[in-house]
Amino acid sequence: MGRPIDARGWHFEVEDTTTPATPVWHRISNVNSWTNNPSENEETADTTTNDSDGLYEQDVMQRGATLELSGQYAMTNGVRDPGQDYVDNVWAWRLGSESRGRVRYRHKSQDEWTVWECTVTPGETGGEHNAKTSWGCTFTRCGAPTVEAVVTEPEA
């Protein structure tokens, strides 16, 4: 029987394509809650007929998924977290076919990333006087997910 894994062990990154010749992956920091909904945007067709003897039948016609991240708005010495900054100030402003980008995620124990082509919807920010400022976003997958190997940088 397998052992449960920590929810805090997941890593989330967005691909920065502002320099297409050398895209860069930015980690999204300060995430404290996330949800992967593998049935979001699923569509079905009712296939029930008289031959179904009163029992419901269906076929899945469309699969979808969302990945929602929530956390804290992150800055260090006046500089925004690169992943959050890219989502808020670059990706979230794109429209039409330009609105698609890529996100990848994995647990620290895994040797493959799950990669989505997707759109992003920025979340709300806010907080009370004794709280940290919140931050979040939702990625909506477009098409099938892919995987890629985790590549570790050689030590200098």
CSV table of N, CA and C in Angstrom, one decimal:
chain,number,residue,atom,x,y,z
A,1,MET,N,0.8,-1.2,0.0
A,1,MET,CA,0.0,0.0,0.0
A,1,MET,C,0.9,1.2,0.0
A,2,GLY,N,0.5,2.2,-0.8
A,2,GLY,CA,1.3,3.5,-0.9
A,2,GLY,C,1.1,4.4,0.3
A,3,ARG,N,2.1,5.3,0.4
A,3,ARG,CA,2.0,6.3,1.5
A,3,ARG,C,1.5,7.6,0.9
A,4,PRO,N,0.8,8.3,1.7
A,4,PRO,CA,0.3,9.7,1.2
A,4,PRO,C,1.5,10.6,1.0
A,5,ILE,N,1.4,11.5,0.1
A,5,ILE,CA,2.5,12.5,-0.1
A,5,ILE,C,2.0,13.9,0.4
A,6,ASP,N,2.9,14.7,0.8
A,6,ASP,CA,2.6,16.0,1.3
A,6,ASP,C,2.1,17.0,0.2
A,7,ALA,N,1.0,17.7,0.5
A,7,ALA,CA,0.5,18.7,-0.5
A,7,ALA,C,1.5,19.8,-0.7
A,8,ARG,N,2.3,20.1,0.3
A,8,ARG,CA,3.3,21.2,0.2
A,8,ARG,C,4.5,20.8,-0.7
A,9,GLY,N,4.6,19.6,-1.1
A,9,GLY,CA,5.7,19.1,-1.9
A,9,GLY,C,5.5,19.3,-3.4
A,10,TRP,N,4.5,20.0,-3.8
A,10,TRP,CA,4.2,20.2,-5.2
A,10,TRP,C,4.8,21.5,-5.7
A,11,HIS,N,5.4,21.5,-6.9
A,11,HIS,CA,6.0,22.7,-7.5
A,11,HIS,C,5.2,23.1,-8.8
A,12,PHE,N,5.0,24.4,-9.0
A,12,PHE,CA,4.3,24.9,-10.1
A,12,PHE,C,5.1,25.9,-10.8
A,13,GLU,N,5.2,25.8,-12.1
A,13,GLU,CA,6.0,26.8,-12.9
A,13,GLU,C,5.2,27.2,-14.2
A,14,VAL,N,5.5,28.5,-14.6
A,14,VAL,CA,4.9,29.0,-15.8
A,14,VAL,C,6.1,29.3,-16.8
A,15,GLU,N,5.8,29.1,-18.1
A,15,GLU,CA,6.8,29.3,-19.1
A,15,GLU,C,6.7,30.8,-19.6
A,16,ASP,N,7.8,31.5,-19.4
A,16,ASP,CA,7.9,32.9,-19.9
A,16,ASP,C,8.4,32.8,-21.3
A,17,THR,N,7.6,33.3,-22.2
A,17,THR,CA,7.9,33.2,-23.6
A,17,THR,C,8.2,34.6,-24.2
A,18,THR,N,8.5,35.6,-23.3
A,18,THR,CA,8.8,36.9,-23.8
A,18,THR,C,10.1,37.0,-24.6
A,19,THR,N,11.0,36.0,-24.4
A,19,THR,CA,12.2,35.8,-25.3
A,19,THR,C,12.1,34.4,-25.9
A,20,PRO,N,11.3,34.3,-27.0
A,20,PRO,CA,11.0,33.0,-27.6
A,20,PRO,C,12.2,32.1,-27.9
A,21,ALA,N,13.3,32.7,-28.2
A,21,ALA,CA,14.5,31.9,-28.5
A,21,ALA,C,15.0,31.1,-27.3
A,22,THR,N,14.8,31.7,-26.1
A,22,THR,CA,15.2,31.0,-24.9
A,22,THR,C,14.1,31.1,-23.8
A,23,PRO,N,13.0,30.4,-24.0
A,23,PRO,CA,12.0,30.4,-22.9
A,23,PRO,C,12.5,30.0,-21.6
A,24,VAL,N,12.0,30.6,-20.6
A,24,VAL,CA,12.4,30.3,-19.2
A,24,VAL,C,11.2,29.9,-18.4
A,25,TRP,N,11.4,28.9,-17.5
A,25,TRP,CA,10.3,28.5,-16.6
A,25,TRP,C,10.5,29.2,-15.2
A,26,HIS,N,9.5,29.9,-14.8
A,26,HIS,CA,9.5,30.6,-13.5
A,26,HIS,C,8.6,29.8,-12.5
A,27,ARG,N,9.2,29.5,-11.3
A,27,ARG,CA,8.5,28.9,-10.3
A,27,ARG,C,7.5,29.9,-9.7
A,28,ILE,N,6.3,29.4,-9.3
A,28,ILE,CA,5.3,30.3,-8.6
A,28,ILE,C,5.5,30.0,-7.1
A,29,SER,N,6.0,31.0,-6.4
A,29,SER,CA,6.3,30.9,-5.0
A,29,SER,C,5.1,31.3,-4.1
A,30,ASN,N,5.2,30.9,-2.9
A,30,ASN,CA,4.2,31.3,-1.8
A,30,ASN,C,2.8,30.7,-2.1
A,31,VAL,N,2.8,29.5,-2.7
A,31,VAL,CA,1.5,28.8,-2.8
A,31,VAL,C,1.2,28.1,-1.5
A,32,ASN,N,0.0,28.3,-1.0
A,32,ASN,CA,-0.3,27.5,0.2
A,32,ASN,C,-1.6,26.7,0.1
A,33,SER,N,-2.2,26.8,-1.1
A,33,SER,CA,-3.4,25.9,-1.4
A,33,SER,C,-3.5,25.7,-2.9
A,34,TRP,N,-3.8,24.5,-3.3
A,34,TRP,CA,-4.0,24.3,-4.7
A,34,TRP,C,-5.0,23.2,-4.9
A,35,THR,N,-5.7,23.3,-6.1
A,35,THR,CA,-6.7,22.2,-6.4
A,35,THR,C,-6.6,21.9,-7.9
A,36,ASN,N,-6.4,20.6,-8.2
A,36,ASN,CA,-6.5,20.2,-9.6
A,36,ASN,C,-7.8,19.5,-9.8
A,37,ASN,N,-8.7,20.1,-10.7
A,37,ASN,CA,-10.0,19.5,-10.9
A,37,ASN,C,-10.0,18.9,-12.3
A,38,PRO,N,-9.8,17.5,-12.4
A,38,PRO,CA,-9.7,16.9,-13.7
A,38,PRO,C,-11.0,16.7,-14.4
A,39,SER,N,-12.1,17.1,-13.9
A,39,SER,CA,-13.4,17.0,-14.6
A,39,SER,C,-14.0,18.4,-14.9
A,40,GLU,N,-13.3,19.4,-14.7
A,40,GLU,CA,-13.8,20.8,-15.0
A,40,GLU,C,-14.0,20.9,-16.5
A,41,ASN,N,-15.0,21.4,-17.0
A,41,ASN,CA,-15.3,21.6,-18.4
A,41,ASN,C,-15.6,20.3,-19.2
A,42,GLU,N,-16.0,19.2,-18.4
A,42,GLU,CA,-16.3,18.0,-19.1
A,42,GLU,C,-17.7,18.1,-19.6
A,43,GLU,N,-17.9,17.6,-20.8
A,43,GLU,CA,-19.2,17.6,-21.5
A,43,GLU,C,-19.6,16.2,-21.8
A,44,THR,N,-20.9,15.8,-21.6
A,44,THR,CA,-21.4,14.5,-21.9
A,44,THR,C,-22.6,14.6,-22.8
A,45,ALA,N,-22.8,13.5,-23.5
A,45,ALA,CA,-24.0,13.3,-24.3
A,45,ALA,C,-24.9,12.2,-23.8
A,46,ASP,N,-26.1,12.5,-23.6
A,46,ASP,CA,-27.1,11.5,-23.1
A,46,ASP,C,-27.3,10.5,-24.2
A,47,THR,N,-27.0,9.2,-23.9
A,47,THR,CA,-27.2,8.1,-24.8
A,47,THR,C,-28.4,7.2,-24.4
A,48,THR,N,-29.2,7.6,-23.4
A,48,THR,CA,-30.2,6.8,-22.9
A,48,THR,C,-31.3,6.6,-24.0
A,49,THR,N,-31.7,5.4,-24.2
A,49,THR,CA,-32.8,5.1,-25.2
A,49,THR,C,-33.8,4.2,-24.5
A,50,ASN,N,-34.8,3.8,-25.2
A,50,ASN,CA,-35.8,2.9,-24.7
A,50,ASN,C,-35.2,1.5,-24.3
A,51,ASP,N,-34.1,1.2,-25.0
A,51,ASP,CA,-33.4,-0.1,-24.8
A,51,ASP,C,-32.6,0.0,-23.5
A,52,SER,N,-32.5,1.1,-22.8
A,52,SER,CA,-31.7,1.3,-21.6
A,52,SER,C,-32.5,0.8,-20.4
A,53,ASP,N,-33.8,0.4,-20.6
A,53,ASP,CA,-34.6,-0.2,-19.5
A,53,ASP,C,-34.7,0.8,-18.3
A,54,GLY,N,-34.8,2.1,-18.6
A,54,GLY,CA,-35.0,3.1,-17.5
A,54,GLY,C,-33.7,3.4,-16.8
A,55,LEU,N,-32.5,2.9,-17.3
A,55,LEU,CA,-31.2,3.3,-16.6
A,55,LEU,C,-30.5,4.3,-17.5
A,56,TYR,N,-30.0,5.3,-16.8
A,56,TYR,CA,-29.3,6.4,-17.5
A,56,TYR,C,-28.0,5.9,-18.2
A,57,GLU,N,-27.7,6.4,-19.4
A,57,GLU,CA,-26.5,6.1,-20.1
A,57,GLU,C,-25.9,7.4,-20.7
A,58,GLN,N,-24.6,7.5,-20.8
A,58,GLN,CA,-24.0,8.7,-21.4
A,58,GLN,C,-22.6,8.3,-22.0
A,59,ASP,N,-22.1,9.2,-22.9
A,59,ASP,CA,-20.8,9.2,-23.4
A,59,ASP,C,-20.1,10.5,-23.1
A,60,VAL,N,-18.9,10.5,-22.7
A,60,VAL,CA,-18.1,11.7,-22.5
A,60,VAL,C,-17.7,12.2,-23.8
A,61,MET,N,-18.0,13.5,-24.1
A,61,MET,CA,-17.7,14.1,-25.4
A,61,MET,C,-16.6,15.0,-25.3
A,62,GLN,N,-16.3,15.5,-24.1
A,62,GLN,CA,-15.2,16.5,-24.0
A,62,GLN,C,-14.6,16.3,-22.6
A,63,ARG,N,-13.3,16.4,-22.5
A,63,ARG,CA,-12.6,16.4,-21.2
A,63,ARG,C,-12.0,17.7,-21.0
A,64,GLY,N,-11.9,18.1,-19.7
A,64,GLY,CA,-11.2,19.4,-19.4
A,64,GLY,C,-10.6,19.3,-18.0
A,65,ALA,N,-9.9,20.3,-17.6
A,65,ALA,CA,-9.3,20.3,-16.3
A,65,ALA,C,-8.9,21.8,-15.9
A,66,THR,N,-8.9,22.0,-14.6
A,66,THR,CA,-8.4,23.3,-14.1
A,66,THR,C,-7.4,23.0,-13.0
A,67,LEU,N,-6.5,24.0,-12.8
A,67,LEU,CA,-5.5,23.9,-11.7
A,67,LEU,C,-5.6,25.3,-11.1
A,68,GLU,N,-6.1,25.3,-9.8
A,68,GLU,CA,-6.2,26.6,-9.1
A,68,GLU,C,-5.2,26.7,-8.0
A,69,LEU,N,-4.5,27.8,-8.0
A,69,LEU,CA,-3.4,28.1,-7.0
A,69,LEU,C,-3.9,29.3,-6.2
A,70,SER,N,-3.7,29.2,-4.9
A,70,SER,CA,-3.9,30.3,-3.9
A,70,SER,C,-2.7,30.4,-3.0
A,71,GLY,N,-2.4,31.6,-2.7
A,71,GLY,CA,-1.3,31.8,-1.8
A,71,GLY,C,-1.2,33.2,-1.3
A,72,GLN,N,0.1,33.7,-1.2
A,72,GLN,CA,0.4,35.0,-0.7
A,72,GLN,C,1.1,35.8,-1.8
A,73,TYR,N,0.7,37.0,-2.0
A,73,TYR,CA,1.4,37.9,-2.9
A,73,TYR,C,2.9,38.1,-2.4
A,74,ALA,N,3.8,37.8,-3.3
A,74,ALA,CA,5.2,37.6,-2.9
A,74,ALA,C,6.1,38.7,-3.5
A,75,MET,N,6.9,39.4,-2.7
A,75,MET,CA,7.9,40.3,-3.1
A,75,MET,C,9.1,40.1,-2.2
A,76,THR,N,10.3,40.4,-2.8
A,76,THR,CA,11.6,40.4,-2.1
A,76,THR,C,12.3,41.6,-2.4
A,77,ASN,N,12.6,42.5,-1.5
A,77,ASN,CA,13.3,43.7,-1.7
A,77,ASN,C,12.7,44.6,-2.8
A,78,GLY,N,11.4,44.6,-2.9
A,78,GLY,CA,10.7,45.4,-3.8
A,78,GLY,C,10.5,44.7,-5.2
A,79,VAL,N,10.9,43.5,-5.4
A,79,VAL,CA,10.8,42.8,-6.6
A,79,VAL,C,9.8,41.7,-6.5
A,80,ARG,N,8.9,41.7,-7.4
A,80,ARG,CA,7.8,40.6,-7.4
A,80,ARG,C,8.4,39.2,-7.7
A,81,ASP,N,7.7,38.2,-7.1
A,81,ASP,CA,8.0,36.9,-7.4
A,81,ASP,C,7.9,36.7,-9.0
A,82,PRO,N,8.9,36.2,-9.7
A,82,PRO,CA,8.9,36.1,-11.1
A,82,PRO,C,7.7,35.3,-11.7
A,83,GLY,N,7.3,34.2,-11.0
A,83,GLY,CA,6.1,33.5,-11.5
A,83,GLY,C,4.8,34.2,-11.4
A,84,GLN,N,4.6,34.8,-10.2
A,84,GLN,CA,3.4,35.6,-10.0
A,84,GLN,C,3.4,36.8,-10.9
A,85,ASP,N,4.5,37.5,-11.0
A,85,ASP,CA,4.6,38.7,-11.9
A,85,ASP,C,4.3,38.3,-13.3
A,86,TYR,N,4.8,37.2,-13.8
A,86,TYR,CA,4.5,36.8,-15.2
A,86,TYR,C,3.0,36.6,-15.4
A,87,VAL,N,2.4,35.8,-14.5
A,87,VAL,CA,1.0,35.6,-14.6
A,87,VAL,C,0.2,36.9,-14.6
A,88,ASP,N,0.5,37.8,-13.6
A,88,ASP,CA,-0.3,39.0,-13.5
A,88,ASP,C,-0.1,40.0,-14.6
A,89,ASN,N,1.2,40.2,-14.9
A,89,ASN,CA,1.5,41.4,-15.8
A,89,ASN,C,1.8,41.1,-17.2
A,90,VAL,N,1.9,39.8,-17.6
A,90,VAL,CA,2.2,39.4,-19.0
A,90,VAL,C,1.1,38.5,-19.5
A,91,TRP,N,1.0,37.3,-18.9
A,91,TRP,CA,0.0,36.3,-19.5
A,91,TRP,C,-1.4,36.8,-19.3
A,92,ALA,N,-1.8,37.3,-18.2
A,92,ALA,CA,-3.2,37.6,-18.0
A,92,ALA,C,-3.7,38.7,-18.9
A,93,TRP,N,-2.9,39.4,-19.6
A,93,TRP,CA,-3.3,40.5,-20.5
A,93,TRP,C,-3.4,40.0,-21.9
A,94,ARG,N,-3.0,38.8,-22.2
A,94,ARG,CA,-3.1,38.3,-23.6
A,94,ARG,C,-4.5,37.9,-24.0
A,95,LEU,N,-4.8,38.1,-25.2
A,95,LEU,CA,-6.2,37.7,-25.7
A,95,LEU,C,-6.1,36.8,-27.0
A,96,GLY,N,-7.2,36.2,-27.3
A,96,GLY,CA,-7.2,35.4,-28.5
A,96,GLY,C,-6.2,34.2,-28.4
A,97,SER,N,-5.6,33.9,-29.6
A,97,SER,CA,-4.7,32.7,-29.6
A,97,SER,C,-3.5,33.0,-28.8
A,98,GLU,N,-3.2,34.3,-28.5
A,98,GLU,CA,-2.0,34.7,-27.7
A,98,GLU,C,-2.3,34.4,-26.2
A,99,SER,N,-3.5,34.1,-25.8
A,99,SER,CA,-3.9,33.9,-24.4
A,99,SER,C,-3.4,32.6,-23.9
A,100,ARG,N,-3.0,31.7,-24.8
A,100,ARG,CA,-2.5,30.4,-24.4
A,100,ARG,C,-1.0,30.4,-24.0
A,101,GLY,N,-0.7,29.7,-23.0
A,101,GLY,CA,0.7,29.5,-22.5
A,101,GLY,C,0.9,28.2,-21.9
A,102,ARG,N,1.9,27.9,-21.2
A,102,ARG,CA,2.2,26.6,-20.6
A,102,ARG,C,2.5,26.8,-19.1
A,103,VAL,N,1.9,25.8,-18.4
A,103,VAL,CA,2.2,25.6,-17.0
A,103,VAL,C,2.7,24.2,-16.8
A,104,ARG,N,3.5,24.0,-15.8
A,104,ARG,CA,3.9,22.6,-15.5
A,104,ARG,C,3.9,22.4,-14.0
A,105,TYR,N,3.7,21.2,-13.6
A,105,TYR,CA,3.6,20.9,-12.1
A,105,TYR,C,4.1,19.5,-11.9
A,106,ARG,N,4.6,19.3,-10.7
A,106,ARG,CA,5.0,17.9,-10.2
A,106,ARG,C,5.2,18.0,-8.7
A,107,HIS,N,5.2,16.8,-8.1
A,107,HIS,CA,5.6,16.6,-6.7
A,107,HIS,C,7.1,16.5,-6.7
A,108,LYS,N,7.7,16.9,-5.6
A,108,LYS,CA,9.2,16.9,-5.5
A,108,LYS,C,9.7,15.5,-5.6
A,109,SER,N,8.9,14.5,-5.4
A,109,SER,CA,9.3,13.1,-5.5
A,109,SER,C,9.2,12.5,-6.9
A,110,GLN,N,8.7,13.3,-7.8
A,110,GLN,CA,8.5,12.8,-9.2
A,110,GLN,C,9.6,13.2,-10.1
A,111,ASP,N,9.9,12.4,-11.1
A,111,ASP,CA,10.9,12.8,-12.1
A,111,ASP,C,10.4,13.2,-13.4
A,112,GLU,N,9.1,13.5,-13.5
A,112,GLU,CA,8.5,14.1,-14.7
A,112,GLU,C,7.5,15.2,-14.3
A,113,TRP,N,7.5,16.2,-15.1
A,113,TRP,CA,6.6,17.3,-15.0
A,113,TRP,C,5.3,16.9,-15.8
A,114,THR,N,4.2,17.3,-15.3
A,114,THR,CA,2.9,17.3,-16.2
A,114,THR,C,2.9,18.7,-16.8
A,115,VAL,N,2.7,18.8,-18.1
A,115,VAL,CA,2.7,20.1,-18.8
A,115,VAL,C,1.4,20.3,-19.4
A,116,TRP,N,0.8,21.5,-19.2
A,116,TRP,CA,-0.4,21.9,-19.9
A,116,TRP,C,-0.2,23.1,-20.8
A,117,GLU,N,-0.8,23.0,-22.0
A,117,GLU,CA,-1.1,24.2,-22.7
A,117,GLU,C,-2.4,24.7,-22.1
A,118,CYS,N,-2.5,26.0,-21.8
A,118,CYS,CA,-3.7,26.5,-21.1
A,118,CYS,C,-3.8,28.0,-21.2
A,119,THR,N,-5.0,28.4,-20.6
A,119,THR,CA,-5.2,29.9,-20.4
A,119,THR,C,-5.1,30.1,-18.9
A,120,VAL,N,-4.9,31.4,-18.5
A,120,VAL,CA,-4.9,31.7,-17.1
A,120,VAL,C,-5.9,32.8,-16.8
A,121,THR,N,-6.5,32.6,-15.6
A,121,THR,CA,-7.4,33.6,-15.1
A,121,THR,C,-6.9,34.1,-13.8
A,122,PRO,N,-6.5,35.4,-13.7
A,122,PRO,CA,-6.0,35.9,-12.4
A,122,PRO,C,-7.0,35.8,-11.3
A,123,GLY,N,-6.6,35.6,-10.1
A,123,GLY,CA,-7.5,35.6,-9.0
A,123,GLY,C,-7.5,36.9,-8.2
A,124,GLU,N,-8.3,37.0,-7.2
A,124,GLU,CA,-8.4,38.2,-6.4
A,124,GLU,C,-7.2,38.3,-5.5
A,125,THR,N,-6.8,39.6,-5.2
A,125,THR,CA,-5.9,39.8,-4.1
A,125,THR,C,-6.6,40.7,-3.1
A,126,GLY,N,-6.1,40.6,-1.8
A,126,GLY,CA,-6.7,41.3,-0.8
A,126,GLY,C,-6.2,40.8,0.6
A,127,GLY,N,-6.8,41.4,1.6
A,127,GLY,CA,-6.4,41.0,3.0
A,127,GLY,C,-6.9,42.0,4.0
A,128,GLU,N,-6.9,41.5,5.2
A,128,GLU,CA,-7.3,42.4,6.4
A,128,GLU,C,-6.1,43.0,7.0
A,129,HIS,N,-6.2,43.9,7.9
A,129,HIS,CA,-5.1,44.7,8.4
A,129,HIS,C,-4.1,43.8,9.2
A,130,ASN,N,-4.4,42.7,9.7
A,130,ASN,CA,-3.4,41.8,10.3
A,130,ASN,C,-3.1,40.6,9.5
A,131,ALA,N,-3.3,40.6,8.2
A,131,ALA,CA,-3.1,39.5,7.3
A,131,ALA,C,-2.1,39.8,6.2
A,132,LYS,N,-1.6,38.8,5.6
A,132,LYS,CA,-0.7,39.0,4.4
A,132,LYS,C,-1.7,39.1,3.2
A,133,THR,N,-1.2,39.8,2.2
A,133,THR,CA,-2.0,39.9,0.9
A,133,THR,C,-2.1,38.6,0.2
A,134,SER,N,-3.3,38.3,-0.2
A,134,SER,CA,-3.5,37.0,-0.9
A,134,SER,C,-3.2,37.2,-2.4
A,135,TRP,N,-3.0,36.1,-3.0
A,135,TRP,CA,-2.7,36.0,-4.5
A,135,TRP,C,-3.2,34.7,-5.0
A,136,GLY,N,-3.7,34.6,-6.2
A,136,GLY,CA,-4.1,33.3,-6.8
A,136,GLY,C,-4.4,33.4,-8.3
A,137,CYS,N,-4.5,32.3,-8.9
A,137,CYS,CA,-4.9,32.2,-10.3
A,137,CYS,C,-5.5,30.8,-10.6
A,138,THR,N,-6.1,30.7,-11.8
A,138,THR,CA,-6.7,29.5,-12.2
A,138,THR,C,-6.2,29.2,-13.7
A,139,PHE,N,-5.6,28.0,-13.9
A,139,PHE,CA,-5.2,27.6,-15.2
A,139,PHE,C,-6.3,26.7,-15.8
A,140,THR,N,-6.7,26.9,-17.0
A,140,THR,CA,-7.7,26.0,-17.7
A,140,THR,C,-7.0,25.3,-18.8
A,141,ARG,N,-6.9,24.0,-18.7
A,141,ARG,CA,-6.2,23.2,-19.7
A,141,ARG,C,-6.9,23.3,-21.1
A,142,CYS,N,-6.0,23.4,-22.2
A,142,CYS,CA,-6.5,23.3,-23.5
A,142,CYS,C,-5.8,22.1,-24.2
A,143,GLY,N,-6.6,21.1,-24.5
A,143,GLY,CA,-6.0,19.9,-25.1
A,143,GLY,C,-5.5,18.9,-24.1
A,144,ALA,N,-4.8,18.0,-24.5
A,144,ALA,CA,-4.3,16.9,-23.7
A,144,ALA,C,-3.0,17.3,-22.9
A,145,PRO,N,-2.8,16.8,-21.7
A,145,PRO,CA,-1.6,17.1,-21.0
A,145,PRO,C,-0.4,16.3,-21.6
A,146,THR,N,0.8,16.8,-21.4
A,146,THR,CA,2.0,16.1,-21.8
A,146,THR,C,2.9,15.9,-20.6
A,147,VAL,N,4.0,15.2,-20.8
A,147,VAL,CA,5.0,15.1,-19.7
A,147,VAL,C,6.3,15.4,-20.3
A,148,GLU,N,7.2,15.9,-19.4
A,148,GLU,CA,8.6,16.0,-19.7
A,148,GLU,C,9.5,15.7,-18.5
A,149,ALA,N,10.7,15.2,-18.8
A,149,ALA,CA,11.6,14.8,-17.7
A,149,ALA,C,12.0,16.0,-16.9
A,150,VAL,N,12.3,15.8,-15.6
A,150,VAL,CA,12.9,16.9,-14.8
A,150,VAL,C,14.4,16.9,-15.2
A,151,VAL,N,14.8,18.1,-15.5
A,151,VAL,CA,16.2,18.3,-15.9
A,151,VAL,C,16.9,19.0,-14.7
A,152,THR,N,17.9,18.5,-14.1
A,152,THR,CA,18.6,19.2,-13.1
A,152,THR,C,19.8,19.9,-13.7
A,153,GLU,N,20.0,21.1,-13.2
A,153,GLU,CA,21.2,21.8,-13.6
A,153,GLU,C,22.5,21.2,-13.1
A,154,PRO,N,23.5,21.2,-13.9
A,154,PRO,CA,24.8,20.6,-13.5
A,154,PRO,C,25.4,21.6,-12.4
A,155,GLU,N,26.0,21.0,-11.4
A,155,GLU,CA,26.6,21.8,-10.4
A,155,GLU,C,27.9,22.5,-10.9
A,156,ALA,N,28.1,23.7,-10.5
A,156,ALA,CA,29.3,24.5,-11.0
A,156,ALA,C,30.5,24.0,-10.3
